[in-house]
Amino acid sequence: MNTQDNVSALRLEHITKTFGSIVANKDVDLQLRYGEVLAILGENGSGKTTLMNMISGIYHPDEGQIYIKDQLVSINSPKDAFEYGIGMVHQHFKLVDVFTATENIVLGIKEKGRFSIKRSAAKIAEICGRYGFDLDPNKKIYEMSVSEKQTVEIVKVLYRGADILILDEPTAVLTPQETDKLFNVIRRMRQDGKSIIIITHKLHEVMEISDRVAVLRKGEHIATVETKDVTESELTDMMVGQKITLNIERTLSENTPDRLIVSGVSMTNKEGVKVIDDISFSAKAGEILGIAGVAGSGQRELLELIAGLRTPDCGDITYVDPSTGNKVDLRKKTPMQIRDLGVRLSFVPEDRLGMGLVGNMDIIDNMMLRTYKNGNPLFLDRQPSRVLANDIIRSLEVVTPGATTPVRRLSGGNVQKVLVGREISSAPSVLMAAYPVRGLDINSSYTIYNLLNAQKKNGAAVIYVGEDLDVLLELCDRIMVICGGTVSGILDGRTAEKQQVGALMTKKKEARQ
Amino acid sequence: MTEAVQKIKKPKKAWTPLFVITKRDTLPLVKRVLIRAAAIVAALLLCSVITLVVTGSNPLQIYKTMFSGAFGNSIRIVRTLYELSVLLVIAVAITPAFKMKFWNTGAEGQVLIGGLSTAIVMLTLGGRIPDWTLIIIMAAAATAAGVIWGVLPAFFKAYWKTNETLFTLMMNYVAIQLVECFLKIADKTGSNVVGPTTLSHGWFPQLFKTDYLLDVVIIAVITVLVYIYLRYSKHGYEISVVGESENTAKYVGINVKKVIIRTMALSGALCGIAGLLIVGGASHSISAETAGGRGFTAIMVSWLAKFNPLMMVFSSLLIVFLERGAGEVATVFALNKSFSDILTGIILFFIIGCEFFINYKLHFRKHSKEAAV
């Protein structure tokens, strides 16, 4: 066992965690000192959240040890984590809406003696005063802004005596002013001797708030460096890594007319947040347009807008018919109406079993989702779907006991083959795919790349939303980078550099405000 | 620093659960049948022990009495058949909604309001028009009432996401109050029932000189039709998709609101018809007890059959058999009615409980792994 110069608040050694065939964390070592802010930096899917979930007792590592204050511990539940003084503030808040801040904070704590809400309120006021939180303890959660809710979450873990705080992308939901406020609080907590881990993929925030940065890439710990010794571009290099050649076939596309034109589209979600802000682009026939961006930058909403699942606040979505050249307005049309207009638009959504397929139905019935309306007005005709299901099972080598197996029982790769197979079976002229290889092994991934390439050769406009920059750079003809709901750049996939894409993905939001 | 080291609580012994529960893949049919059979045997054994200890009666004798209570003679068989079919039609009626994951707990009220509408038509038009026209009007009124009772909660659910369980449940009480109101007006004796003497017209004709048989035939037809509707029609397919995943339904362009309302209209209509069959076809009377809790029992029947209308024949047979058998036991052995309820309860508990072992598997933890520290 290696000896440390000083005792660390938290130390991870050789942590490995796998989910089925996917390795989420591989042999990760990490050390957190007393009174420091450690930033954990990494792309989507680099294993940041999984790692933190193991520290906070939500998952249990397959291998490796966790030391708290140099004692080996076994954290089996979030309750254990609390007992070791670890408090995690999740991205999605876990608060009771109709309770006040105070009630939420004391919820579930067993304190000695009789419970007194007054005493608790005094303790909360003391915490708020010490760290400079701005919190009305009697306000109900449903009346609060996102930032206030976050404050409640942080005070909640402090109230329970946490001295190791983990903040999972705390700034993702905050305005710049609120972020500044949060950072002030974090600095005060650091002064008070608390150790803080902050997960983020915004580089300027890393530079601003952290003492050290740990970089993860594809589940592995790349390095931990002193923030003052590195620059943003060095961090980007570490985060995205060296370019790996994947040998994905990419044909040069010629004669590429516009197939789908999106201009000036904006959309506000139910919470009143502008998730898509004035996006314009065109997808051309016979090319693959890649969309890059950190998770939650508006990719999902954009594709759902085009597919007719959401309505934009403003802007136009136009489809150009390949045979006639006629323009069709897709805005404010439902998926059914879009299909009735003769638009061959296929969509492989991110959420395969929750949106693209019905998990409890068999492959045949899932094939029927797109075509069940055809034929007899009253009764289903399963025959064409049965033929299609068997075709796909054979040609895409879907591993399944049979066509009547519920798709939820197939492995991730085979589920995706079923979904992509169905979506390309209608010979689409626009094919949108969101994270189609997420969670898939190498072989299945290549099957999907080949299918997308085949569609491109057939003259379809393919829109590929991906997270692996290596793949985007090798597969796509053009790459559109989006950041915070806006297009931060459109690059040529053949000449673009990985660092260029990485920089655009984390471009400062404030530039616009 | 040393202070900080001391501050930490002594790590308590790592707690590992004794067993872990995981979901199973679908078991082969033989195993599923075996598990259920084992559950029934276990239930009967436990019932025997309890019977012996509590009453001292011979448990075999009790089971024999149960059987004869349900199937002892031709009158009993016909009555059991009728009870079975009424429970069956209500279970079949709520199934489209349940397949859509619309938790309709309002079958009781929908049946009652169908029955009430039937009774009102019988009372007001009876004797003034030919019986066959009367029956058609009764059917129309019962169906319409059921549709209204079904569509109201569906409409609110579709447009404002109200909770359908509470809504349908409350509609039951509205129906009960309306029946009470009708009884006050139509029945001057204060007996809480408006019976065959008042509702003397619009009785369903006998089939082969047997009471209730027409009801049974109509219900058999409805059951088969609903089975076909759910399994082979486009509507049925849409119901399954909406039930499994609303997101998928929207993704392929199914109008979710329309499907919810349409399905509940059907479900309500069938419940209304059940009310018609009870009042017009069998009891020729109406009271707040006309539905008799069947609207709730039907939920169990439907679940036990995994929402397959044909299988519901067996699950409702089981429940009706238990109810009628237990009633007979109470009479013959001069036991309290509660005792037969206990027996029924135990048997149902085992039958429903065994579904857990069909869907889940218990893994006992090995403790060796944690010892290596």
Short mmCIF file of N, CA and C in Angstrom, two decimals, chain B residues 166-279:
data_model
loop_
_atom_site.label_atom_id
_atom_site.label_comp_id
_atom_site.label_asym_id
_atom_site.label_seq_id
_atom_site.Cartn_x
_atom_site.Cartn_y
_atom_site.Cartn_z
N LEU B 166 -58.96 7.97 -8.63
CA LEU B 166 -59.82 8.71 -7.71
C LEU B 166 -61.11 9.15 -8.39
N PHE B 167 -60.95 9.62 -9.61
CA PHE B 167 -62.10 10.15 -10.34
C PHE B 167 -63.16 9.06 -10.52
N THR B 168 -62.73 7.90 -11.02
CA THR B 168 -63.70 6.83 -11.26
C THR B 168 -64.29 6.33 -9.95
N LEU B 169 -63.43 6.31 -8.92
CA LEU B 169 -63.92 5.86 -7.61
C LEU B 169 -65.03 6.78 -7.11
N MET B 170 -64.83 8.06 -7.25
CA MET B 170 -65.84 9.00 -6.77
C MET B 170 -67.12 8.92 -7.58
N MET B 171 -66.97 8.61 -8.87
CA MET B 171 -68.16 8.47 -9.70
C MET B 171 -69.05 7.34 -9.19
N ASN B 172 -68.44 6.35 -8.53
CA ASN B 172 -69.24 5.26 -7.94
C ASN B 172 -70.25 5.83 -6.95
N TYR B 173 -69.80 6.77 -6.13
CA TYR B 173 -70.68 7.29 -5.08
C TYR B 173 -71.78 8.16 -5.68
N VAL B 174 -71.44 8.83 -6.76
CA VAL B 174 -72.49 9.59 -7.45
C VAL B 174 -73.57 8.63 -7.93
N ALA B 175 -73.14 7.51 -8.51
CA ALA B 175 -74.11 6.53 -9.02
C ALA B 175 -74.95 5.97 -7.87
N ILE B 176 -74.29 5.65 -6.76
CA ILE B 176 -75.02 5.09 -5.62
C ILE B 176 -76.07 6.09 -5.13
N GLN B 177 -75.69 7.35 -5.01
CA GLN B 177 -76.62 8.38 -4.54
C GLN B 177 -77.80 8.53 -5.51
N LEU B 178 -77.52 8.45 -6.79
CA LEU B 178 -78.61 8.56 -7.76
C LEU B 178 -79.59 7.40 -7.60
N VAL B 179 -79.06 6.21 -7.36
CA VAL B 179 -79.93 5.06 -7.16
C VAL B 179 -80.79 5.27 -5.90
N GLU B 180 -80.14 5.72 -4.82
CA GLU B 180 -80.87 5.98 -3.58
C GLU B 180 -82.02 6.96 -3.85
N CYS B 181 -81.70 7.97 -4.62
CA CYS B 181 -82.67 9.00 -4.96
C CYS B 181 -83.85 8.38 -5.70
N PHE B 182 -83.52 7.53 -6.67
CA PHE B 182 -84.56 6.86 -7.46
C PHE B 182 -85.43 5.99 -6.56
N LEU B 183 -84.79 5.30 -5.61
CA LEU B 183 -85.53 4.42 -4.72
C LEU B 183 -86.55 5.22 -3.90
N LYS B 184 -86.11 6.38 -3.43
CA LYS B 184 -87.01 7.23 -2.63
C LYS B 184 -88.25 7.63 -3.44
N ILE B 185 -88.03 7.89 -4.73
CA ILE B 185 -89.13 8.35 -5.56
C ILE B 185 -90.02 7.17 -5.96
N ALA B 186 -89.40 6.06 -6.41
CA ALA B 186 -90.17 4.98 -7.02
C ALA B 186 -90.76 4.02 -6.00
N ASP B 187 -90.13 3.94 -4.83
CA ASP B 187 -90.55 2.96 -3.86
C ASP B 187 -91.12 3.65 -2.63
N LYS B 188 -92.45 3.53 -2.46
CA LYS B 188 -93.08 4.23 -1.35
C LYS B 188 -93.00 3.44 -0.06
N THR B 189 -92.63 2.15 -0.14
CA THR B 189 -92.64 1.32 1.07
C THR B 189 -91.38 1.49 1.90
N GLY B 190 -90.35 2.08 1.32
CA GLY B 190 -89.11 2.29 2.07
C GLY B 190 -88.29 1.03 2.22
N SER B 191 -88.38 0.11 1.26
CA SER B 191 -87.67 -1.16 1.41
C SER B 191 -86.27 -1.14 0.81
N ASN B 192 -85.87 -0.02 0.25
CA ASN B 192 -84.55 0.11 -0.35
C ASN B 192 -84.33 -0.73 -1.61
N VAL B 193 -85.39 -1.34 -2.10
CA VAL B 193 -85.29 -2.08 -3.35
C VAL B 193 -86.53 -1.78 -4.18
N VAL B 194 -86.34 -1.58 -5.47
CA VAL B 194 -87.49 -1.55 -6.36
C VAL B 194 -87.48 -2.89 -7.08
N GLY B 195 -88.49 -3.70 -6.81
CA GLY B 195 -88.42 -5.10 -7.21
C GLY B 195 -89.23 -5.46 -8.43
N PRO B 196 -89.32 -6.76 -8.70
CA PRO B 196 -89.97 -7.28 -9.91
C PRO B 196 -91.44 -6.89 -10.02
N THR B 197 -92.11 -6.65 -8.91
CA THR B 197 -93.52 -6.29 -9.01
C THR B 197 -93.70 -4.91 -9.64
N THR B 198 -92.77 -4.00 -9.33
CA THR B 198 -92.83 -2.67 -9.94
C THR B 198 -92.26 -2.70 -11.35
N LEU B 199 -91.10 -3.36 -11.47
CA LEU B 199 -90.46 -3.43 -12.79
C LEU B 199 -90.96 -4.68 -13.50
N SER B 200 -92.21 -4.65 -13.90
CA SER B 200 -92.83 -5.89 -14.38
C SER B 200 -92.71 -6.09 -15.88
N HIS B 201 -92.20 -5.11 -16.58
CA HIS B 201 -92.07 -5.26 -18.04
C HIS B 201 -90.62 -5.18 -18.47
N GLY B 202 -90.37 -5.68 -19.67
CA GLY B 202 -89.03 -5.61 -20.24
C GLY B 202 -88.11 -6.68 -19.73
N TRP B 203 -88.68 -7.77 -19.18
CA TRP B 203 -87.84 -8.89 -18.76
C TRP B 203 -87.30 -9.59 -19.99
N PHE B 204 -86.07 -10.04 -19.89
CA PHE B 204 -85.50 -10.79 -21.02
C PHE B 204 -86.22 -12.13 -21.14
N PRO B 205 -86.47 -12.58 -22.39
CA PRO B 205 -87.12 -13.89 -22.55
C PRO B 205 -86.22 -15.02 -22.08
N GLN B 206 -86.85 -16.12 -21.66
CA GLN B 206 -86.08 -17.31 -21.29
C GLN B 206 -85.55 -18.00 -22.53
N LEU B 207 -84.41 -18.60 -22.39
CA LEU B 207 -83.84 -19.37 -23.50
C LEU B 207 -83.88 -20.83 -23.08
N PHE B 208 -84.46 -21.69 -23.90
CA PHE B 208 -84.59 -23.11 -23.57
C PHE B 208 -85.20 -23.26 -22.18
N LYS B 209 -86.14 -22.40 -21.88
CA LYS B 209 -86.87 -22.46 -20.61
C LYS B 209 -85.93 -22.38 -19.40
N THR B 210 -84.79 -21.73 -19.59
CA THR B 210 -83.88 -21.58 -18.46
C THR B 210 -83.68 -20.10 -18.19
N ASP B 211 -83.78 -19.72 -16.92
CA ASP B 211 -83.50 -18.34 -16.53
C ASP B 211 -82.04 -18.04 -16.83
N TYR B 212 -81.78 -16.79 -17.03
CA TYR B 212 -80.42 -16.25 -17.17
C TYR B 212 -79.68 -16.71 -18.42
N LEU B 213 -80.18 -17.72 -19.11
CA LEU B 213 -79.36 -18.30 -20.17
C LEU B 213 -79.06 -17.29 -21.27
N LEU B 214 -80.04 -16.41 -21.56
CA LEU B 214 -79.82 -15.39 -22.58
C LEU B 214 -78.65 -14.49 -22.17
N ASP B 215 -78.63 -14.11 -20.88
CA ASP B 215 -77.52 -13.32 -20.35
C ASP B 215 -76.19 -14.01 -20.64
N VAL B 216 -76.15 -15.31 -20.31
CA VAL B 216 -74.91 -16.06 -20.46
C VAL B 216 -74.46 -16.06 -21.91
N VAL B 217 -75.41 -16.24 -22.82
CA VAL B 217 -75.05 -16.28 -24.24
C VAL B 217 -74.52 -14.92 -24.69
N ILE B 218 -75.24 -13.85 -24.30
CA ILE B 218 -74.79 -12.51 -24.69
C ILE B 218 -73.38 -12.25 -24.17
N ILE B 219 -73.14 -12.66 -22.91
CA ILE B 219 -71.83 -12.41 -22.31
C ILE B 219 -70.74 -13.19 -23.02
N ALA B 220 -71.06 -14.43 -23.40
CA ALA B 220 -70.07 -15.23 -24.12
C ALA B 220 -69.68 -14.52 -25.41
N VAL B 221 -70.69 -13.98 -26.09
CA VAL B 221 -70.42 -13.28 -27.36
C VAL B 221 -69.54 -12.05 -27.10
N ILE B 222 -69.91 -11.27 -26.07
CA ILE B 222 -69.13 -10.06 -25.75
C ILE B 222 -67.68 -10.43 -25.46
N THR B 223 -67.49 -11.49 -24.68
CA THR B 223 -66.14 -11.88 -24.30
C THR B 223 -65.28 -12.18 -25.53
N VAL B 224 -65.86 -12.96 -26.43
CA VAL B 224 -65.10 -13.31 -27.64
C VAL B 224 -64.82 -12.06 -28.48
N LEU B 225 -65.84 -11.19 -28.59
CA LEU B 225 -65.64 -9.97 -29.39
C LEU B 225 -64.53 -9.09 -28.81
N VAL B 226 -64.53 -8.94 -27.49
CA VAL B 226 -63.50 -8.09 -26.87
C VAL B 226 -62.12 -8.73 -27.06
N TYR B 227 -62.08 -10.06 -26.96
CA TYR B 227 -60.81 -10.73 -27.20
C TYR B 227 -60.28 -10.41 -28.60
N ILE B 228 -61.17 -10.52 -29.58
CA ILE B 228 -60.76 -10.23 -30.96
C ILE B 228 -60.37 -8.76 -31.11
N TYR B 229 -61.16 -7.90 -30.48
CA TYR B 229 -60.89 -6.46 -30.56
C TYR B 229 -59.49 -6.14 -30.04
N LEU B 230 -59.17 -6.70 -28.89
CA LEU B 230 -57.88 -6.37 -28.29
C LEU B 230 -56.72 -7.01 -29.05
N ARG B 231 -56.94 -8.19 -29.57
CA ARG B 231 -55.83 -8.93 -30.16
C ARG B 231 -55.62 -8.61 -31.64
N TYR B 232 -56.70 -8.39 -32.36
CA TYR B 232 -56.55 -8.30 -33.81
C TYR B 232 -56.94 -6.96 -34.42
N SER B 233 -57.54 -6.06 -33.66
CA SER B 233 -57.97 -4.82 -34.31
C SER B 233 -56.92 -3.73 -34.15
N LYS B 234 -57.02 -2.72 -35.00
CA LYS B 234 -56.08 -1.60 -34.92
C LYS B 234 -56.29 -0.83 -33.63
N HIS B 235 -57.54 -0.72 -33.22
CA HIS B 235 -57.80 -0.05 -31.94
C HIS B 235 -57.09 -0.77 -30.81
N GLY B 236 -57.20 -2.08 -30.81
CA GLY B 236 -56.57 -2.87 -29.76
C GLY B 236 -55.07 -2.65 -29.73
N TYR B 237 -54.48 -2.57 -30.89
CA TYR B 237 -53.04 -2.34 -30.99
C TYR B 237 -52.69 -0.97 -30.41
N GLU B 238 -53.51 0.02 -30.76
CA GLU B 238 -53.25 1.36 -30.23
C GLU B 238 -53.37 1.37 -28.70
N ILE B 239 -54.34 0.64 -28.19
CA ILE B 239 -54.50 0.56 -26.74
C ILE B 239 -53.23 0.01 -26.09
N SER B 240 -52.69 -1.06 -26.67
CA SER B 240 -51.48 -1.65 -26.11
C SER B 240 -50.32 -0.67 -26.14
N VAL B 241 -50.16 0.03 -27.26
CA VAL B 241 -49.03 0.96 -27.38
C VAL B 241 -49.17 2.09 -26.37
N VAL B 242 -50.36 2.66 -26.27
CA VAL B 242 -50.57 3.76 -25.32
C VAL B 242 -50.31 3.26 -23.89
N GLY B 243 -50.78 2.05 -23.60
CA GLY B 243 -50.60 1.50 -22.26
C GLY B 243 -49.14 1.26 -21.92
N GLU B 244 -48.40 0.74 -22.89
CA GLU B 244 -47.00 0.41 -22.61
C GLU B 244 -46.14 1.66 -22.53
N SER B 245 -46.36 2.59 -23.44
CA SER B 245 -45.50 3.77 -23.45
C SER B 245 -46.17 4.90 -24.22
N GLU B 246 -46.57 5.91 -23.48
CA GLU B 246 -47.22 7.05 -24.13
C GLU B 246 -46.25 7.75 -25.08
N ASN B 247 -44.97 7.74 -24.71
CA ASN B 247 -43.97 8.38 -25.57
C ASN B 247 -43.87 7.71 -26.92
N THR B 248 -43.90 6.37 -26.90
CA THR B 248 -43.85 5.65 -28.17
C THR B 248 -45.09 5.97 -29.00
N ALA B 249 -46.24 6.03 -28.32
CA ALA B 249 -47.48 6.33 -29.03
C ALA B 249 -47.38 7.68 -29.72
N LYS B 250 -46.84 8.67 -29.01
CA LYS B 250 -46.71 9.99 -29.61
C LYS B 250 -45.70 9.95 -30.74
N TYR B 251 -44.64 9.19 -30.54
CA TYR B 251 -43.57 9.08 -31.53
C TYR B 251 -44.09 8.55 -32.87
N VAL B 252 -45.02 7.58 -32.82
CA VAL B 252 -45.55 7.07 -34.09
C VAL B 252 -46.79 7.83 -34.51
N GLY B 253 -47.20 8.82 -33.74
CA GLY B 253 -48.30 9.67 -34.17
C GLY B 253 -49.68 9.20 -33.77
N ILE B 254 -49.77 8.36 -32.75
CA ILE B 254 -51.09 7.98 -32.25
C ILE B 254 -51.65 9.14 -31.44
N ASN B 255 -52.91 9.45 -31.65
CA ASN B 255 -53.55 10.52 -30.89
C ASN B 255 -53.94 9.95 -29.52
N VAL B 256 -53.07 10.20 -28.53
CA VAL B 256 -53.24 9.54 -27.23
C VAL B 256 -54.56 9.93 -26.57
N LYS B 257 -54.91 11.22 -26.64
CA LYS B 257 -56.16 11.67 -26.01
C LYS B 257 -57.36 10.92 -26.59
N LYS B 258 -57.36 10.82 -27.92
CA LYS B 258 -58.48 10.17 -28.58
C LYS B 258 -58.57 8.71 -28.13
N VAL B 259 -57.44 8.04 -28.08
CA VAL B 259 -57.45 6.63 -27.71
C VAL B 259 -57.97 6.46 -26.27
N ILE B 260 -57.54 7.34 -25.37
CA ILE B 260 -57.98 7.23 -23.97
C ILE B 260 -59.50 7.38 -23.89
N ILE B 261 -60.02 8.40 -24.56
CA ILE B 261 -61.46 8.65 -24.47
C ILE B 261 -62.25 7.55 -25.16
N ARG B 262 -61.79 7.14 -26.32
CA ARG B 262 -62.51 6.11 -27.07
C ARG B 262 -62.56 4.81 -26.28
N THR B 263 -61.41 4.45 -25.67
CA THR B 263 -61.35 3.18 -24.95
C THR B 263 -62.24 3.21 -23.71
N MET B 264 -62.24 4.35 -23.01
CA MET B 264 -63.09 4.42 -21.83
C MET B 264 -64.56 4.47 -22.20
N ALA B 265 -64.87 5.00 -23.38
CA ALA B 265 -66.27 4.96 -23.84
C ALA B 265 -66.70 3.51 -24.01
N LEU B 266 -65.82 2.72 -24.61
CA LEU B 266 -66.13 1.30 -24.81
C LEU B 266 -66.26 0.59 -23.47
N SER B 267 -65.29 0.86 -22.61
CA SER B 267 -65.27 0.20 -21.31
C SER B 267 -66.55 0.54 -20.52
N GLY B 268 -66.90 1.83 -20.53
CA GLY B 268 -68.10 2.26 -19.83
C GLY B 268 -69.35 1.65 -20.44
N ALA B 269 -69.39 1.61 -21.78
CA ALA B 269 -70.56 1.05 -22.46
C ALA B 269 -70.78 -0.41 -22.05
N LEU B 270 -69.68 -1.17 -22.03
CA LEU B 270 -69.81 -2.59 -21.67
C LEU B 270 -70.26 -2.73 -20.21
N CYS B 271 -69.76 -1.87 -19.33
CA CYS B 271 -70.22 -1.91 -17.94
C CYS B 271 -71.70 -1.59 -17.86
N GLY B 272 -72.12 -0.59 -18.66
CA GLY B 272 -73.54 -0.24 -18.71
C GLY B 272 -74.37 -1.44 -19.14
N ILE B 273 -73.87 -2.17 -20.14
CA ILE B 273 -74.59 -3.35 -20.63
C ILE B 273 -74.65 -4.41 -19.53
N ALA B 274 -73.56 -4.51 -18.75
CA ALA B 274 -73.59 -5.45 -17.63
C ALA B 274 -74.73 -5.10 -16.68
N GLY B 275 -74.90 -3.78 -16.43
CA GLY B 275 -76.02 -3.34 -15.58
C GLY B 275 -77.35 -3.74 -16.19
N LEU B 276 -77.48 -3.59 -17.51
CA LEU B 276 -78.71 -3.98 -18.22
C LEU B 276 -78.99 -5.47 -18.03
N LEU B 277 -77.93 -6.28 -18.18
CA LEU B 277 -78.10 -7.73 -18.09
C LEU B 277 -78.53 -8.14 -16.68
N ILE B 278 -77.99 -7.45 -15.67
CA ILE B 278 -78.36 -7.80 -14.29
C ILE B 278 -79.81 -7.43 -14.04
N VAL B 279 -80.17 -6.18 -14.39
CA VAL B 279 -81.52 -5.71 -14.05
C VAL B 279 -82.56 -6.28 -15.00
#
